[in-house]
CSV table of C-alpha atoms (C1' of nucleotides) in Angstrom, one decimal:
chain,number,residue,atom,x,y,z
O,1,UNK,CA,-33.8,-21.1,81.3
O,2,UNK,CA,-34.9,-24.1,83.3
O,3,UNK,CA,-36.8,-22.3,85.9
O,4,UNK,CA,-39.8,-24.5,86.4
O,5,UNK,CA,-39.4,-24.3,90.1
O,6,UNK,CA,-41.5,-21.1,90.4
O,7,UNK,CA,-44.3,-22.8,88.5
O,8,UNK,CA,-44.1,-25.9,90.6
O,9,UNK,CA,-44.5,-23.9,93.8
O,10,UNK,CA,-47.4,-22.0,92.2
O,11,UNK,CA,-49.0,-25.4,91.3
O,12,UNK,CA,-48.4,-26.6,94.8
O,13,UNK,CA,-50.3,-23.7,96.2
O,14,UNK,CA,-53.2,-24.4,93.9
O,15,UNK,CA,-53.1,-28.1,94.9
O,16,UNK,CA,-53.2,-27.4,98.6
O,17,UNK,CA,-56.1,-25.0,98.1
O,18,UNK,CA,-58.0,-27.9,96.6
O,19,UNK,CA,-56.8,-30.4,99.1
O,20,UNK,CA,-54.7,-32.2,96.5
O,21,UNK,CA,-51.1,-33.5,96.7
O,22,UNK,CA,-48.0,-32.7,94.8
O,23,UNK,CA,-46.6,-36.0,93.6
O,24,UNK,CA,-43.3,-36.7,91.9
O,25,UNK,CA,-45.1,-37.4,88.7
O,26,UNK,CA,-46.8,-34.1,88.7
O,27,UNK,CA,-43.7,-32.1,89.3
O,28,UNK,CA,-41.8,-34.1,86.7
O,29,UNK,CA,-44.5,-33.2,84.2
O,30,UNK,CA,-44.5,-29.6,85.1
O,31,UNK,CA,-40.8,-29.4,84.8
O,32,UNK,CA,-40.9,-31.0,81.3
O,33,UNK,CA,-43.7,-28.6,80.2
O,34,UNK,CA,-42.0,-25.5,81.4
O,35,UNK,CA,-38.6,-26.4,80.0
O,36,UNK,CA,-40.1,-26.6,76.6
O,37,UNK,CA,-41.2,-23.8,74.4
O,38,UNK,CA,-44.5,-23.3,72.7
O,39,UNK,CA,-47.2,-25.8,72.0
O,40,UNK,CA,-47.4,-29.5,72.7
O,41,UNK,CA,-49.8,-32.3,72.6
O,42,UNK,CA,-50.7,-34.8,75.3
O,43,UNK,CA,-49.3,-37.8,73.5
O,44,UNK,CA,-46.1,-35.9,72.6
O,45,UNK,CA,-45.6,-35.4,76.3
O,46,UNK,CA,-46.1,-39.1,77.0
O,47,UNK,CA,-43.5,-39.9,74.4
O,48,UNK,CA,-41.0,-37.3,75.7
O,49,UNK,CA,-41.3,-38.7,79.3
O,50,UNK,CA,-40.7,-42.2,78.0
O,51,UNK,CA,-37.6,-41.0,76.2
O,52,UNK,CA,-36.3,-39.6,79.4
O,53,UNK,CA,-37.0,-42.8,81.2
O,54,UNK,CA,-39.5,-41.1,83.5
O,55,UNK,CA,-42.3,-43.6,84.0
O,56,UNK,CA,-45.6,-41.9,83.8
O,57,UNK,CA,-48.9,-43.3,82.4
O,58,UNK,CA,-51.1,-41.8,79.9
O,59,UNK,CA,-54.0,-41.5,82.4
O,60,UNK,CA,-51.8,-39.5,84.7
O,61,UNK,CA,-50.7,-37.2,81.9
O,62,UNK,CA,-54.3,-36.4,81.0
O,63,UNK,CA,-55.3,-36.0,84.6
O,64,UNK,CA,-52.4,-33.7,85.3
O,65,UNK,CA,-53.0,-31.6,82.3
O,66,UNK,CA,-56.6,-31.1,83.4
O,67,UNK,CA,-55.4,-29.9,86.7
O,68,UNK,CA,-52.8,-27.6,85.1
O,69,UNK,CA,-55.5,-26.1,82.9
O,70,UNK,CA,-57.7,-25.5,86.0
O,71,UNK,CA,-54.8,-23.9,87.8
O,72,UNK,CA,-54.2,-21.6,84.9
O,73,UNK,CA,-50.6,-22.7,84.4
O,74,UNK,CA,-51.4,-24.3,81.1
O,75,UNK,CA,-53.9,-23.4,78.5
O,76,UNK,CA,-55.8,-25.5,76.0
O,77,UNK,CA,-55.7,-24.2,72.5
O,78,UNK,CA,-57.2,-25.2,69.2
O,79,UNK,CA,-54.4,-25.1,66.6
O,80,UNK,CA,-54.8,-27.3,63.6
O,81,UNK,CA,-58.2,-28.9,63.4
O,82,UNK,CA,-57.8,-32.1,65.2
O,83,UNK,CA,-57.4,-32.7,68.9
O,84,UNK,CA,-56.2,-30.6,71.8
O,85,UNK,CA,-53.0,-28.7,72.0
O,86,UNK,CA,-51.6,-27.1,75.1
O,87,UNK,CA,-49.3,-24.3,75.8
O,88,UNK,CA,-47.7,-23.2,79.1
O,89,UNK,CA,-48.5,-19.8,80.5
O,90,UNK,CA,-45.4,-18.0,81.7
O,91,UNK,CA,-47.0,-14.9,83.0
O,92,UNK,CA,-50.4,-13.7,82.0
O,93,UNK,CA,-49.3,-13.2,78.5
O,94,UNK,CA,-52.3,-14.0,76.5
O,95,UNK,CA,-51.9,-14.3,72.7
O,96,UNK,CA,-53.7,-15.7,69.7
O,97,UNK,CA,-52.5,-17.6,66.7
O,98,UNK,CA,-52.0,-17.3,63.0
O,99,UNK,CA,-51.8,-20.8,61.5
O,100,UNK,CA,-50.4,-21.5,58.1
O,101,UNK,CA,-52.5,-24.2,56.4
O,102,UNK,CA,-49.6,-25.0,54.0
O,103,UNK,CA,-46.7,-25.6,56.3
O,104,UNK,CA,-48.4,-25.8,59.7
O,105,UNK,CA,-46.4,-22.9,61.1
O,106,UNK,CA,-47.9,-21.2,64.1
O,107,UNK,CA,-47.3,-17.5,64.6
O,108,UNK,CA,-48.3,-16.0,67.9
O,109,UNK,CA,-49.6,-12.4,68.3
O,110,UNK,CA,-51.2,-10.2,70.8
O,111,UNK,CA,-53.3,-7.2,70.1
O,112,UNK,CA,-54.8,-5.0,72.8
O,113,UNK,CA,-57.1,-3.3,70.3
O,114,UNK,CA,-58.6,-6.7,69.4
O,115,UNK,CA,-59.0,-7.7,73.1
O,116,UNK,CA,-60.6,-4.4,74.0
O,117,UNK,CA,-63.1,-4.7,71.1
O,118,UNK,CA,-64.0,-8.2,72.2
O,119,UNK,CA,-64.8,-6.9,75.7
O,120,UNK,CA,-67.0,-4.2,74.2
O,121,UNK,CA,-68.9,-6.8,72.3
O,122,UNK,CA,-69.4,-9.0,75.4
O,123,UNK,CA,-70.6,-6.0,77.4
O,124,UNK,CA,-73.2,-5.2,74.7
O,125,UNK,CA,-74.5,-8.8,74.9
O,126,UNK,CA,-74.3,-8.8,78.7
O,127,UNK,CA,-71.8,-11.7,78.5
O,128,UNK,CA,-69.1,-12.2,81.1
O,129,UNK,CA,-66.1,-13.4,79.2
O,130,UNK,CA,-63.5,-15.6,81.0
O,131,UNK,CA,-61.4,-16.6,78.1
O,132,UNK,CA,-61.2,-16.5,74.3
O,133,UNK,CA,-59.6,-18.4,71.5
O,134,UNK,CA,-58.8,-16.9,68.1
O,135,UNK,CA,-57.2,-18.7,65.2
O,136,UNK,CA,-56.7,-17.1,61.9
O,137,UNK,CA,-56.0,-19.6,59.2
O,138,UNK,CA,-54.2,-18.7,56.0
O,139,UNK,CA,-50.9,-18.8,54.3
O,140,UNK,CA,-47.7,-17.4,55.8
O,141,UNK,CA,-45.3,-15.2,53.9
O,142,UNK,CA,-42.8,-17.9,53.1
O,143,UNK,CA,-45.3,-20.3,51.7
O,144,UNK,CA,-47.0,-17.6,49.7
O,145,UNK,CA,-43.7,-16.8,48.0
O,146,UNK,CA,-42.9,-20.4,47.2
O,147,UNK,CA,-46.1,-21.4,45.5
O,148,UNK,CA,-48.0,-18.7,43.5
O,149,UNK,CA,-50.6,-20.8,41.8
O,150,UNK,CA,-53.6,-18.5,41.1
O,151,UNK,CA,-56.3,-20.7,39.5
O,152,UNK,CA,-59.2,-22.2,41.4
O,153,UNK,CA,-58.6,-26.0,41.2
O,154,UNK,CA,-55.1,-25.7,42.3
O,155,UNK,CA,-56.0,-23.6,45.3
O,156,UNK,CA,-58.4,-26.3,46.5
O,157,UNK,CA,-55.7,-28.9,46.1
O,158,UNK,CA,-53.4,-26.7,48.1
O,159,UNK,CA,-55.7,-26.4,51.0
O,160,UNK,CA,-56.2,-30.2,50.9
O,161,UNK,CA,-52.5,-30.8,51.1
O,162,UNK,CA,-52.2,-28.2,53.8
O,163,UNK,CA,-54.7,-29.9,55.9
O,164,UNK,CA,-52.7,-33.1,55.7
O,165,UNK,CA,-49.6,-31.4,56.7
O,166,UNK,CA,-51.3,-29.9,59.7
O,167,UNK,CA,-52.0,-33.4,61.1
O,168,UNK,CA,-48.3,-34.0,61.3
A,1,UNK,CA,-87.9,-21.8,53.8
A,2,UNK,CA,-86.8,-25.1,52.3
A,3,UNK,CA,-84.7,-23.7,49.5
A,4,UNK,CA,-81.8,-26.0,49.4
A,5,UNK,CA,-82.0,-26.2,45.6
A,6,UNK,CA,-79.9,-23.2,45.1
A,7,UNK,CA,-77.1,-24.7,47.3
A,8,UNK,CA,-77.4,-28.0,45.6
A,9,UNK,CA,-76.7,-26.4,42.2
A,10,UNK,CA,-73.8,-24.5,43.7
A,11,UNK,CA,-72.5,-27.7,45.0
A,12,UNK,CA,-72.9,-29.4,41.6
A,13,UNK,CA,-70.9,-26.7,40.0
A,14,UNK,CA,-68.1,-27.2,42.5
A,15,UNK,CA,-68.2,-31.0,42.0
A,16,UNK,CA,-68.1,-30.7,38.2
A,17,UNK,CA,-65.1,-28.4,38.5
A,18,UNK,CA,-63.4,-31.1,40.5
A,19,UNK,CA,-64.5,-33.9,38.2
A,20,UNK,CA,-66.7,-35.4,40.8
A,21,UNK,CA,-70.3,-36.5,40.7
A,22,UNK,CA,-73.6,-35.4,42.4
A,23,UNK,CA,-75.1,-38.5,43.9
A,24,UNK,CA,-78.5,-38.9,45.5
A,25,UNK,CA,-76.8,-39.3,48.8
A,26,UNK,CA,-75.0,-36.0,48.5
A,27,UNK,CA,-78.0,-34.0,47.5
A,28,UNK,CA,-80.1,-35.6,50.3
A,29,UNK,CA,-77.5,-34.6,52.8
A,30,UNK,CA,-77.3,-31.1,51.5
A,31,UNK,CA,-81.0,-30.8,51.6
A,32,UNK,CA,-81.1,-31.9,55.2
A,33,UNK,CA,-78.3,-29.5,56.2
A,34,UNK,CA,-79.8,-26.5,54.6
A,35,UNK,CA,-83.3,-27.2,55.9
A,36,UNK,CA,-82.0,-27.1,59.4
A,37,UNK,CA,-80.8,-24.0,61.3
A,38,UNK,CA,-77.6,-23.4,63.1
A,39,UNK,CA,-75.0,-25.9,64.2
A,40,UNK,CA,-74.9,-29.6,63.9
A,41,UNK,CA,-72.5,-32.5,64.4
A,42,UNK,CA,-71.6,-35.3,62.0
A,43,UNK,CA,-73.2,-38.0,64.1
A,44,UNK,CA,-76.3,-36.0,64.6
A,45,UNK,CA,-76.7,-35.8,60.9
A,46,UNK,CA,-76.3,-39.6,60.6
A,47,UNK,CA,-79.1,-40.0,63.2
A,48,UNK,CA,-81.4,-37.6,61.5
A,49,UNK,CA,-81.0,-39.3,58.1
A,50,UNK,CA,-81.8,-42.7,59.8
A,51,UNK,CA,-84.9,-41.2,61.3
A,52,UNK,CA,-86.1,-40.1,57.9
A,53,UNK,CA,-85.4,-43.5,56.5
A,54,UNK,CA,-82.7,-42.2,54.1
A,55,UNK,CA,-80.0,-44.8,54.0
A,56,UNK,CA,-76.6,-43.2,54.2
A,57,UNK,CA,-73.5,-44.5,55.8
A,58,UNK,CA,-71.3,-42.8,58.3
A,59,UNK,CA,-68.3,-42.8,55.9
A,60,UNK,CA,-70.4,-41.0,53.3
A,61,UNK,CA,-71.5,-38.4,55.8
A,62,UNK,CA,-67.9,-37.6,56.7
A,63,UNK,CA,-66.8,-37.7,53.1
A,64,UNK,CA,-69.5,-35.4,52.0
A,65,UNK,CA,-69.0,-33.0,54.9
A,66,UNK,CA,-65.3,-32.7,53.8
A,67,UNK,CA,-66.4,-31.8,50.3
A,68,UNK,CA,-68.9,-29.3,51.5
A,69,UNK,CA,-66.3,-27.6,53.7
A,70,UNK,CA,-64.0,-27.4,50.7
A,71,UNK,CA,-66.7,-26.0,48.5
A,72,UNK,CA,-67.4,-23.4,51.1
A,73,UNK,CA,-71.1,-24.3,51.6
A,74,UNK,CA,-70.5,-25.6,55.1
A,75,UNK,CA,-68.1,-24.4,57.8
A,76,UNK,CA,-66.3,-26.3,60.5
A,77,UNK,CA,-66.4,-24.5,63.8
A,78,UNK,CA,-65.1,-25.3,67.3
A,79,UNK,CA,-67.9,-24.8,69.7
A,80,UNK,CA,-67.7,-26.7,73.0
A,81,UNK,CA,-64.4,-28.3,73.5
A,82,UNK,CA,-64.8,-31.7,72.0
A,83,UNK,CA,-65.1,-32.6,68.4
A,84,UNK,CA,-66.2,-30.8,65.2
A,85,UNK,CA,-69.3,-28.9,64.8
A,86,UNK,CA,-70.6,-27.7,61.4
A,87,UNK,CA,-72.8,-24.8,60.3
A,88,UNK,CA,-74.2,-24.1,56.8
A,89,UNK,CA,-73.2,-21.0,55.1
A,90,UNK,CA,-76.2,-19.2,53.7
A,91,UNK,CA,-74.5,-16.3,52.0
A,92,UNK,CA,-71.1,-15.0,53.1
A,93,UNK,CA,-72.4,-14.1,56.5
A,94,UNK,CA,-69.5,-14.8,58.7
A,95,UNK,CA,-69.9,-14.7,62.4
A,96,UNK,CA,-68.2,-15.7,65.6
A,97,UNK,CA,-69.4,-17.3,68.9
A,98,UNK,CA,-70.0,-16.5,72.5
A,99,UNK,CA,-70.2,-19.8,74.4
A,100,UNK,CA,-71.6,-20.1,77.9
A,101,UNK,CA,-69.6,-22.5,79.9
A,102,UNK,CA,-72.4,-23.0,82.3
A,103,UNK,CA,-75.4,-23.8,80.2
A,104,UNK,CA,-73.7,-24.4,76.8
A,105,UNK,CA,-75.7,-21.7,75.0
A,106,UNK,CA,-74.1,-20.4,71.8
A,107,UNK,CA,-74.6,-16.8,70.9
A,108,UNK,CA,-73.6,-15.7,67.4
A,109,UNK,CA,-72.2,-12.3,66.7
A,110,UNK,CA,-70.6,-10.4,63.8
A,111,UNK,CA,-68.4,-7.4,64.2
A,112,UNK,CA,-66.9,-5.5,61.3
A,113,UNK,CA,-64.5,-3.6,63.5
A,114,UNK,CA,-63.0,-6.9,64.8
A,115,UNK,CA,-62.7,-8.3,61.3
A,116,UNK,CA,-61.0,-5.2,60.0
A,117,UNK,CA,-58.5,-5.2,62.9
A,118,UNK,CA,-57.7,-8.9,62.2
A,119,UNK,CA,-56.9,-8.0,58.6
A,120,UNK,CA,-54.6,-5.2,59.8
A,121,UNK,CA,-52.7,-7.6,62.0
A,122,UNK,CA,-52.3,-10.1,59.2
A,123,UNK,CA,-51.1,-7.4,56.9
A,124,UNK,CA,-48.5,-6.4,59.5
A,125,UNK,CA,-47.3,-10.1,59.7
A,126,UNK,CA,-47.5,-10.5,55.9
A,127,UNK,CA,-50.0,-13.3,56.5
A,128,UNK,CA,-52.7,-14.0,53.9
A,129,UNK,CA,-55.8,-14.9,55.9
A,130,UNK,CA,-58.4,-17.2,54.4
A,131,UNK,CA,-60.5,-17.9,57.4
A,132,UNK,CA,-60.7,-17.3,61.1
A,133,UNK,CA,-62.4,-18.8,64.1
A,134,UNK,CA,-63.1,-16.9,67.3
A,135,UNK,CA,-64.8,-18.3,70.4
A,136,UNK,CA,-65.3,-16.3,73.5
A,137,UNK,CA,-66.0,-18.5,76.5
A,138,UNK,CA,-67.7,-17.2,79.6
A,139,UNK,CA,-71.1,-16.9,81.3
A,140,UNK,CA,-74.2,-15.7,79.7
A,141,UNK,CA,-76.6,-13.1,81.2
A,142,UNK,CA,-79.2,-15.7,82.3
A,143,UNK,CA,-76.6,-18.0,84.0
A,144,UNK,CA,-74.9,-15.1,85.7
A,145,UNK,CA,-78.2,-14.0,87.3
A,146,UNK,CA,-79.0,-17.4,88.5
A,147,UNK,CA,-75.8,-18.2,90.4
A,148,UNK,CA,-73.9,-15.4,92.0
A,149,UNK,CA,-71.3,-17.3,94.0
A,150,UNK,CA,-68.4,-14.9,94.4
A,151,UNK,CA,-65.6,-16.8,96.3
A,152,UNK,CA,-62.7,-18.5,94.7
A,153,UNK,CA,-63.1,-22.2,95.4
A,154,UNK,CA,-66.7,-22.1,94.2
A,155,UNK,CA,-65.7,-20.5,91.0
A,156,UNK,CA,-63.3,-23.3,90.2
A,157,UNK,CA,-66.1,-25.8,90.8
A,158,UNK,CA,-68.4,-23.8,88.6
A,159,UNK,CA,-66.0,-24.0,85.7
A,160,UNK,CA,-65.7,-27.7,86.2
A,161,UNK,CA,-69.4,-28.3,86.2
A,162,UNK,CA,-69.7,-26.0,83.2
A,163,UNK,CA,-67.2,-28.0,81.3
A,164,UNK,CA,-69.2,-31.2,82.0
A,165,UNK,CA,-72.3,-29.6,80.7
A,166,UNK,CA,-70.7,-28.6,77.5
A,167,UNK,CA,-69.9,-32.2,76.6
A,168,UNK,CA,-73.7,-32.8,76.5
R,1,DC,C1',-76.5,-47.7,26.0
R,2,DT,C1',-72.0,-48.8,27.5
R,3,DG,C1',-67.8,-48.4,30.1
R,4,DC,C1',-65.4,-46.8,33.6
R,5,DA,C1',-64.1,-43.7,37.1
R,6,DA,C1',-66.2,-42.1,41.1
R,7,DT,C1',-69.0,-43.4,45.0
R,8,DT,C1',-71.1,-46.1,48.4
R,9,DG,C1',-71.8,-49.2,52.7
R,10,DA,C1',-70.2,-52.2,56.2
R,11,DG,C1',-67.2,-52.7,59.3
R,12,DA,C1',-62.5,-52.9,60.8
R,13,DC,C1',-59.3,-49.7,62.4
R,14,DT,C1',-56.9,-45.6,64.6
R,15,DC,C1',-56.5,-42.0,67.6
R,16,DT,C1',-57.6,-39.1,71.5
R,17,DG,C1',-59.3,-39.1,75.7
R,18,DT,C1',-61.8,-41.3,79.9
R,19,DC,C1',-62.7,-44.6,83.4
R,20,DT,C1',-61.9,-48.5,86.8
R,21,DC,C1',-59.7,-50.6,90.4
R,22,DA,C1',-56.2,-52.5,93.1
R,23,DA,C1',-51.7,-51.1,94.7
R,24,DC,C1',-49.3,-47.3,96.2
R,25,DT,C1',-47.8,-42.6,98.5
R,26,DA,C1',-48.0,-37.7,100.4
R,27,DG,C1',-48.4,-35.5,104.2
R,28,DT,C1',-51.4,-34.6,108.4
R,29,DG,C1',-51.9,-35.7,113.2
R,30,DC,C1',-50.1,-37.8,117.0
U,1,DG,C1',-40.7,-40.6,113.4
U,2,DC,C1',-44.9,-43.5,112.4
U,3,DA,C1',-49.3,-44.8,111.1
U,4,DC,C1',-53.3,-43.7,108.8
U,5,DT,C1',-56.1,-42.2,105.1
U,6,DA,C1',-57.5,-39.7,101.3
U,7,DG,C1',-55.6,-38.8,97.2
U,8,DT,C1',-52.8,-40.8,93.3
U,9,DT,C1',-51.0,-43.9,90.2
U,10,DG,C1',-50.5,-47.5,86.3
U,11,DA,C1',-52.4,-50.8,83.3
U,12,DG,C1',-55.5,-51.7,80.4
U,13,DA,C1',-60.4,-51.8,79.2
U,14,DC,C1',-63.5,-48.7,77.2
U,15,DA,C1',-65.8,-44.8,74.5
U,16,DG,C1',-66.5,-41.8,70.7
U,17,DA,C1',-65.0,-39.3,66.6
U,18,DG,C1',-63.2,-39.8,62.5
U,19,DT,C1',-60.7,-42.6,58.6
U,20,DC,C1',-59.7,-46.4,55.6
U,21,DT,C1',-60.5,-50.6,52.8
U,22,DC,C1',-62.6,-53.1,49.3
U,23,DA,C1',-66.1,-55.2,46.8
U,24,DA,C1',-70.4,-53.8,44.8
U,25,DT,C1',-72.9,-50.0,42.8
U,26,DT,C1',-73.9,-45.8,40.1
U,27,DG,C1',-73.5,-41.3,37.6
U,28,DC,C1',-72.6,-39.6,33.4
U,29,DA,C1',-69.5,-38.7,29.2
U,30,DG,C1',-69.2,-40.4,24.8
DNA sequence: CTGCAATTGAGACTCTGTCTCAACTAGTGC
DNA sequence: GCACTAGTTGAGACAGAGTCTCAATTGCAG
């Protein structure tokens, strides 16, 4: 469903509020982001734009991503361990991530009970939360079935290999 | 309480299991880490070692930190937004972080209810969790009291400034 | 005490992300 | 519609975190 138009107009409103302009580069990027699913990285975006013969510089990508994060249309998430990852925000559907350290799979989930408890904790500490970020690292069902090595040294090696996989 | 000796021997056991060696550099680093409280960064460690006239290269610091993370003596955490932060693990006292985006303060907390719920979620998804990482971003009590600007444009600016502060 | 595998340091390298500045536009006001 | 100007762009230099290489060194098993 290539309906990035709604998001583009939301972005335009945001830009106008800040006295900024909607350029062709910005809308091209937004279109690319909202036509793709799930998570992406800044350099991946640069590559995809090049592939489509849309000329756009790295600086502009980073600058636009910053604006998109501020506008709330895109969210920065920590997935693997490395650098930033981004995900577009369709509605206000917040979710967290289970990350398989063996195959790198990312499973999204949303749990109202968890969210509510977090707010309770913040209230107790007189902390005004604006955002949170939860990753649970471990082994997904598929990977667990494949390799069932129980002893300690092997497990360490497995984590090592998993980390490498994560870095793509 | 400068009792890094217990951790050093735990590390040695780990190293031996892996067929690795305990060098003077490694124990010096471990001592430094366990004599300090709370969070630190790799380059900060490099600087502190230089200050103490303990010669140790950047490569060795990174290599040792990797081993320490694998051994479970040190944990990698995402604090601000940038790069890695580390914290030593005294016992198995896991905790999460509230991070003030205005002043950069880090408040640790631990909540068994939250942990239990996370395990329930993993069980439901047939995911075997080994570790998790939760940061709640927001404004701490002190910062909230200081600046009480309610209107929208200012809030955006505040978040912007907060992000800058975080980067030290 | 010896041999050798593991480790170290120095510095080159990579990668992500930021900054600069001259050239270029969006879009407001006329 | 046109001109003006503040905001934007691209190219590439730059910065900082982290990794890699390789020759020299060292821990430690035998």
